[in-house]
Amino acid sequence: SYFELLPQTNGKRVRQMAMDNALFYPPDSGFYMTRAISNFAVRCIREHDTAQPFFLYVAYTAPHWPLHALQEDIAKYENAFVAGWDSTRVNRIKHLKKKGYFPEKATAAKKPGSVPDFKEIENKEEWSRRMAVYAAMVDRMDQGIGSIWRAVQQLPEPGNTIFIFLSDNGPSAENIEHRRLHQVDVPVGLKGSYKAYQEPWAYVSNAPFQNYKLSLYEGGIKTPCIFYWPAKVRPNIVHYRGHLMDIVPTLLAATETRTDSLSMDGINLLPVIKGKEKEYVARPLFWEYNGHRAMLEKNYKLVREKEDSLWQLYDLRQDPAETANQAKTRPEKVLEMRTKYEAWEKEMLSLKDDG
């Protein structure tokens, strides 16, 4: 819960919060997790010795379920999603194409059969409110980032502070009803409620892609990254696929820290961020999660879902939403990439065995 520490459930889980290596118990009223995280981050900045560099990692839980938000934030979005998920997704894809974030001629992923037509469902008002609460959660997080930004602007060299914003995965389609923590008389979003926005709204959040968190399709792993460093980097949009493991090498390069004794899989993205993309030859990326497998090499993506024995091949340059499987027409490319993937997989398993 974003408002309180919920009691132990069925003897299986003890929920805890901590601050400075000691158990923390939120007050009975006035507490909201996202706001508390933001306030603590601001306090850390203000109490820091301004003569010394610092690293601040702010790990918001928002907008992870359960859907909890402050009423003042929910009010902003109460009527924003009454049209439902079908028209909302269509409008988002149109907007993405207009802005140039999704190619005009590219095909968006089809609606899965597991998502009903909004006009056919009951409880439209509650379902619309779920997305309104989700938006309110993001809004409050944005407000918190704004407060952190303003605290940095009060430092002696605000322009020489690097801001990085990123997300860890695509939208969650999970259903949490089985936890039985929702109080039926409490509106979604308020203390005592316990709901997720589930697949219908996750299908909107992942537009124009397919699938969700836990999958290795683009809808599960492609997330934005904002890198802001006004003293060194001019505003620009970089269409380059980085990885979380690249953050450390990039920061070490930005701070001119010697890395002779460090062995890292990630690469320094600083030249790319500065708009010098041609200096890099795109390296392959590999993923394995709970039996799902994927590989990206230049513009080609190889995917195999846990339940499927067949590899799928997509050209992300022409088909960023992975709608046209080329595995049957390009078997040589599948074999080439699969061979590289299996070599990587073998190497990773050997490291695991050694460890």
PDB file of N, CA and C in Angstrom, residues 11-70:
ATOM      1  N   GLY A  11      -0.102 -15.538   6.761  1.00  0.00           N
ATOM      2  CA  GLY A  11       1.100 -16.059   7.386  1.00  0.00           C
ATOM      3  C   GLY A  11       2.287 -16.212   6.466  1.00  0.00           C
ATOM      4  N   LYS A  12       2.204 -15.693   5.242  1.00  0.00           N
ATOM      5  CA  LYS A  12       3.260 -15.924   4.256  1.00  0.00           C
ATOM      6  C   LYS A  12       4.181 -14.719   4.065  1.00  0.00           C
ATOM      7  N   ARG A  13       3.710 -13.524   4.393  1.00  0.00           N
ATOM      8  CA  ARG A  13       4.479 -12.338   4.010  1.00  0.00           C
ATOM      9  C   ARG A  13       4.449 -11.298   5.132  1.00  0.00           C
ATOM     10  N   VAL A  14       5.624 -10.849   5.512  1.00  0.00           N
ATOM     11  CA  VAL A  14       5.721  -9.773   6.483  1.00  0.00           C
ATOM     12  C   VAL A  14       6.197  -8.529   5.746  1.00  0.00           C
ATOM     13  N   ARG A  15       5.356  -7.514   5.681  1.00  0.00           N
ATOM     14  CA  ARG A  15       5.721  -6.287   4.977  1.00  0.00           C
ATOM     15  C   ARG A  15       6.463  -5.360   5.928  1.00  0.00           C
ATOM     16  N   GLN A  16       7.559  -4.801   5.428  1.00  0.00           N
ATOM     17  CA  GLN A  16       8.359  -3.911   6.266  1.00  0.00           C
ATOM     18  C   GLN A  16       8.781  -2.689   5.478  1.00  0.00           C
ATOM     19  N   MET A  17       8.999  -1.599   6.190  1.00  0.00           N
ATOM     20  CA  MET A  17       9.610  -0.406   5.629  1.00  0.00           C
ATOM     21  C   MET A  17      10.802  -0.058   6.496  1.00  0.00           C
ATOM     22  N   ALA A  18      11.778   0.622   5.911  1.00  0.00           N
ATOM     23  CA  ALA A  18      12.992   0.940   6.662  1.00  0.00           C
ATOM     24  C   ALA A  18      13.492   2.324   6.314  1.00  0.00           C
ATOM     25  N   MET A  19      14.200   2.923   7.264  1.00  0.00           N
ATOM     26  CA  MET A  19      14.904   4.188   7.039  1.00  0.00           C
ATOM     27  C   MET A  19      16.172   4.161   7.883  1.00  0.00           C
ATOM     28  N   ASP A  20      17.317   4.423   7.223  1.00  0.00           N
ATOM     29  CA  ASP A  20      18.602   4.421   7.934  1.00  0.00           C
ATOM     30  C   ASP A  20      18.822   3.123   8.718  1.00  0.00           C
ATOM     31  N   ASN A  21      18.552   1.995   8.078  1.00  0.00           N
ATOM     32  CA  ASN A  21      18.805   0.669   8.660  1.00  0.00           C
ATOM     33  C   ASN A  21      17.954   0.360   9.884  1.00  0.00           C
ATOM     34  N   ALA A  22      16.857   1.091  10.047  1.00  0.00           N
ATOM     35  CA  ALA A  22      15.940   0.813  11.158  1.00  0.00           C
ATOM     36  C   ALA A  22      14.530   0.692  10.602  1.00  0.00           C
ATOM     37  N   LEU A  23      13.701  -0.097  11.263  1.00  0.00           N
ATOM     38  CA  LEU A  23      12.321  -0.231  10.823  1.00  0.00           C
ATOM     39  C   LEU A  23      11.615   1.119  10.889  1.00  0.00           C
ATOM     40  N   PHE A  24      10.794   1.368   9.886  1.00  0.00           N
ATOM     41  CA  PHE A  24      10.054   2.628   9.803  1.00  0.00           C
ATOM     42  C   PHE A  24       8.565   2.323   9.775  1.00  0.00           C
ATOM     43  N   TYR A  25       7.803   3.058  10.550  1.00  0.00           N
ATOM     44  CA  TYR A  25       6.355   2.876  10.593  1.00  0.00           C
ATOM     45  C   TYR A  25       5.684   4.181  10.172  1.00  0.00           C
ATOM     46  N   PRO A  26       4.974   4.180   9.059  1.00  0.00           N
ATOM     47  CA  PRO A  26       4.349   5.428   8.587  1.00  0.00           C
ATOM     48  C   PRO A  26       3.279   5.902   9.550  1.00  0.00           C
ATOM     49  N   PRO A  27       3.046   7.198   9.595  1.00  0.00           N
ATOM     50  CA  PRO A  27       1.986   7.727  10.465  1.00  0.00           C
ATOM     51  C   PRO A  27       0.620   7.229  10.012  1.00  0.00           C
ATOM     52  N   ASP A  28      -0.339   7.273  10.916  1.00  0.00           N
ATOM     53  CA  ASP A  28      -1.676   6.749  10.635  1.00  0.00           C
ATOM     54  C   ASP A  28      -2.413   7.560   9.573  1.00  0.00           C
ATOM     55  N   SER A  29      -2.053   8.814   9.408  1.00  0.00           N
ATOM     56  CA  SER A  29      -2.721   9.646   8.405  1.00  0.00           C
ATOM     57  C   SER A  29      -1.710  10.585   7.756  1.00  0.00           C
ATOM     58  N   GLY A  30      -2.032  11.017   6.538  1.00  0.00           N
ATOM     59  CA  GLY A  30      -1.188  11.992   5.852  1.00  0.00           C
ATOM     60  C   GLY A  30       0.006  11.413   5.134  1.00  0.00           C
ATOM     61  N   PHE A  31       0.166  10.080   5.155  1.00  0.00           N
ATOM     62  CA  PHE A  31       1.322   9.462   4.512  1.00  0.00           C
ATOM     63  C   PHE A  31       0.952   9.000   3.104  1.00  0.00           C
ATOM     64  N   TYR A  32       1.837   9.263   2.147  1.00  0.00           N
ATOM     65  CA  TYR A  32       1.699   8.734   0.786  1.00  0.00           C
ATOM     66  C   TYR A  32       3.102   8.433   0.272  1.00  0.00           C
ATOM     67  N   MET A  33       3.325   7.219  -0.140  1.00  0.00           N
ATOM     68  CA  MET A  33       4.676   6.716  -0.420  1.00  0.00           C
ATOM     69  C   MET A  33       5.458   7.595  -1.407  1.00  0.00           C
ATOM     70  N   THR A  34       4.845   7.926  -2.542  1.00  0.00           N
ATOM     71  CA  THR A  34       5.562   8.698  -3.563  1.00  0.00           C
ATOM     72  C   THR A  34       6.003  10.049  -3.022  1.00  0.00           C
ATOM     73  N   ARG A  35       5.126  10.698  -2.293  1.00  0.00           N
ATOM     74  CA  ARG A  35       5.462  11.999  -1.710  1.00  0.00           C
ATOM     75  C   ARG A  35       6.574  11.858  -0.672  1.00  0.00           C
ATOM     76  N   ALA A  36       6.524  10.794   0.116  1.00  0.00           N
ATOM     77  CA  ALA A  36       7.548  10.569   1.144  1.00  0.00           C
ATOM     78  C   ALA A  36       8.921  10.342   0.510  1.00  0.00           C
ATOM     79  N   ILE A  37       8.971   9.585  -0.582  1.00  0.00           N
ATOM     80  CA  ILE A  37      10.237   9.336  -1.282  1.00  0.00           C
ATOM     81  C   ILE A  37      10.805  10.652  -1.825  1.00  0.00           C
ATOM     82  N   SER A  38       9.939  11.457  -2.447  1.00  0.00           N
ATOM     83  CA  SER A  38      10.382  12.743  -3.007  1.00  0.00           C
ATOM     84  C   SER A  38      10.909  13.666  -1.911  1.00  0.00           C
ATOM     85  N   ASN A  39      10.173  13.767  -0.820  1.00  0.00           N
ATOM     86  CA  ASN A  39      10.573  14.656   0.272  1.00  0.00           C
ATOM     87  C   ASN A  39      11.906  14.235   0.877  1.00  0.00           C
ATOM     88  N   PHE A  40      12.105  12.922   1.000  1.00  0.00           N
ATOM     89  CA  PHE A  40      13.357  12.435   1.568  1.00  0.00           C
ATOM     90  C   PHE A  40      14.528  12.740   0.626  1.00  0.00           C
ATOM     91  N   ALA A  41      14.297  12.589  -0.685  1.00  0.00           N
ATOM     92  CA  ALA A  41      15.344  12.899  -1.662  1.00  0.00           C
ATOM     93  C   ALA A  41      15.734  14.371  -1.595  1.00  0.00           C
ATOM     94  N   VAL A  42      14.737  15.247  -1.497  1.00  0.00           N
ATOM     95  CA  VAL A  42      15.008  16.688  -1.391  1.00  0.00           C
ATOM     96  C   VAL A  42      15.797  16.979  -0.119  1.00  0.00           C
ATOM     97  N   ARG A  43      15.422  16.325   0.971  1.00  0.00           N
ATOM     98  CA  ARG A  43      16.142  16.530   2.224  1.00  0.00           C
ATOM     99  C   ARG A  43      17.600  16.109   2.103  1.00  0.00           C
ATOM    100  N   CYS A  44      17.852  14.996   1.415  1.00  0.00           N
ATOM    101  CA  CYS A  44      19.232  14.534   1.224  1.00  0.00           C
ATOM    102  C   CYS A  44      20.061  15.579   0.472  1.00  0.00           C
ATOM    103  N   ILE A  45      19.466  16.176  -0.550  1.00  0.00           N
ATOM    104  CA  ILE A  45      20.178  17.192  -1.340  1.00  0.00           C
ATOM    105  C   ILE A  45      20.481  18.421  -0.490  1.00  0.00           C
ATOM    106  N   ARG A  46      19.501  18.878   0.255  1.00  0.00           N
ATOM    107  CA  ARG A  46      19.670  20.096   1.047  1.00  0.00           C
ATOM    108  C   ARG A  46      20.652  19.918   2.203  1.00  0.00           C
ATOM    109  N   GLU A  47      20.754  18.699   2.725  1.00  0.00           N
ATOM    110  CA  GLU A  47      21.651  18.461   3.849  1.00  0.00           C
ATOM    111  C   GLU A  47      23.056  18.076   3.398  1.00  0.00           C
ATOM    112  N   HIS A  48      23.244  17.917   2.093  1.00  0.00           N
ATOM    113  CA  HIS A  48      24.540  17.465   1.584  1.00  0.00           C
ATOM    114  C   HIS A  48      25.548  18.601   1.566  1.00  0.00           C
ATOM    115  N   ASP A  49      26.801  18.260   1.801  1.00  0.00           N
ATOM    116  CA  ASP A  49      27.901  19.219   1.708  1.00  0.00           C
ATOM    117  C   ASP A  49      28.081  19.608   0.246  1.00  0.00           C
ATOM    118  N   THR A  50      27.760  20.841  -0.091  1.00  0.00           N
ATOM    119  CA  THR A  50      27.771  21.254  -1.495  1.00  0.00           C
ATOM    120  C   THR A  50      29.158  21.266  -2.112  1.00  0.00           C
ATOM    121  N   ALA A  51      30.195  21.133  -1.294  1.00  0.00           N
ATOM    122  CA  ALA A  51      31.560  21.101  -1.835  1.00  0.00           C
ATOM    123  C   ALA A  51      31.905  19.718  -2.385  1.00  0.00           C
ATOM    124  N   GLN A  52      31.079  18.730  -2.103  1.00  0.00           N
ATOM    125  CA  GLN A  52      31.357  17.355  -2.510  1.00  0.00           C
ATOM    126  C   GLN A  52      30.360  16.875  -3.567  1.00  0.00           C
ATOM    127  N   PRO A  53      30.843  16.116  -4.558  1.00  0.00           N
ATOM    128  CA  PRO A  53      29.916  15.496  -5.520  1.00  0.00           C
ATOM    129  C   PRO A  53      29.013  14.498  -4.792  1.00  0.00           C
ATOM    130  N   PHE A  54      27.882  14.173  -5.389  1.00  0.00           N
ATOM    131  CA  PHE A  54      27.005  13.184  -4.762  1.00  0.00           C
ATOM    132  C   PHE A  54      26.297  12.359  -5.836  1.00  0.00           C
ATOM    133  N   PHE A  55      25.855  11.187  -5.420  1.00  0.00           N
ATOM    134  CA  PHE A  55      25.055  10.313  -6.260  1.00  0.00           C
ATOM    135  C   PHE A  55      23.747  10.046  -5.523  1.00  0.00           C
ATOM    136  N   LEU A  56      22.638  10.329  -6.162  1.00  0.00           N
ATOM    137  CA  LEU A  56      21.330  10.130  -5.547  1.00  0.00           C
ATOM    138  C   LEU A  56      20.502   9.209  -6.426  1.00  0.00           C
ATOM    139  N   TYR A  57      20.102   8.073  -5.886  1.00  0.00           N
ATOM    140  CA  TYR A  57      19.269   7.111  -6.611  1.00  0.00           C
ATOM    141  C   TYR A  57      17.872   7.143  -6.011  1.00  0.00           C
ATOM    142  N   VAL A  58      16.897   7.556  -6.792  1.00  0.00           N
ATOM    143  CA  VAL A  58      15.516   7.685  -6.314  1.00  0.00           C
ATOM    144  C   VAL A  58      14.680   6.593  -6.977  1.00  0.00           C
ATOM    145  N   ALA A  59      14.317   5.587  -6.204  1.00  0.00           N
ATOM    146  CA  ALA A  59      13.585   4.437  -6.747  1.00  0.00           C
ATOM    147  C   ALA A  59      12.117   4.530  -6.355  1.00  0.00           C
ATOM    148  N   TYR A  60      11.342   5.217  -7.174  1.00  0.00           N
ATOM    149  CA  TYR A  60       9.904   5.305  -6.917  1.00  0.00           C
ATOM    150  C   TYR A  60       9.247   3.940  -7.108  1.00  0.00           C
ATOM    151  N   THR A  61       8.240   3.665  -6.305  1.00  0.00           N
ATOM    152  CA  THR A  61       7.425   2.475  -6.541  1.00  0.00           C
ATOM    153  C   THR A  61       6.327   2.780  -7.559  1.00  0.00           C
ATOM    154  N   ALA A  62       5.913   4.026  -7.668  1.00  0.00           N
ATOM    155  CA  ALA A  62       4.873   4.429  -8.629  1.00  0.00           C
ATOM    156  C   ALA A  62       5.362   4.228 -10.055  1.00  0.00           C
ATOM    157  N   PRO A  63       4.443   3.822 -10.963  1.00  0.00           N
ATOM    158  CA  PRO A  63       3.012   3.574 -10.751  1.00  0.00           C
ATOM    159  C   PRO A  63       2.682   2.090 -10.585  1.00  0.00           C
ATOM    160  N   HIS A  64       3.544   1.344  -9.912  1.00  0.00           N
ATOM    161  CA  HIS A  64       3.282  -0.075  -9.666  1.00  0.00           C
ATOM    162  C   HIS A  64       2.000  -0.236  -8.855  1.00  0.00           C
ATOM    163  N   TRP A  65       1.273  -1.326  -9.135  1.00  0.00           N
ATOM    164  CA  TRP A  65       0.071  -1.593  -8.330  1.00  0.00           C
ATOM    165  C   TRP A  65       0.458  -1.828  -6.870  1.00  0.00           C
ATOM    166  N   PRO A  66      -0.511  -1.632  -5.943  1.00  0.00           N
ATOM    167  CA  PRO A  66      -1.931  -1.325  -6.149  1.00  0.00           C
ATOM    168  C   PRO A  66      -2.152   0.127  -6.564  1.00  0.00           C
ATOM    169  N   LEU A  67      -3.280   0.365  -7.237  1.00  0.00           N
ATOM    170  CA  LEU A  67      -3.627   1.709  -7.685  1.00  0.00           C
ATOM    171  C   LEU A  67      -4.021   2.561  -6.486  1.00  0.00           C
ATOM    172  N   HIS A  68      -3.119   3.423  -6.072  1.00  0.00           N
ATOM    173  CA  HIS A  68      -3.344   4.317  -4.941  1.00  0.00           C
ATOM    174  C   HIS A  68      -2.882   5.712  -5.322  1.00  0.00           C
ATOM    175  N   ALA A  69      -3.700   6.705  -5.094  1.00  0.00           N
ATOM    176  CA  ALA A  69      -3.308   8.084  -5.405  1.00  0.00           C
ATOM    177  C   ALA A  69      -4.022   9.043  -4.462  1.00  0.00           C
ATOM    178  N   LEU A  70      -3.509  10.257  -4.437  1.00  0.00           N
ATOM    179  CA  LEU A  70      -4.145  11.303  -3.640  1.00  0.00           C
ATOM    180  C   LEU A  70      -5.371  11.831  -4.388  1.00  0.00           C
TER     181      LEU A  70
END
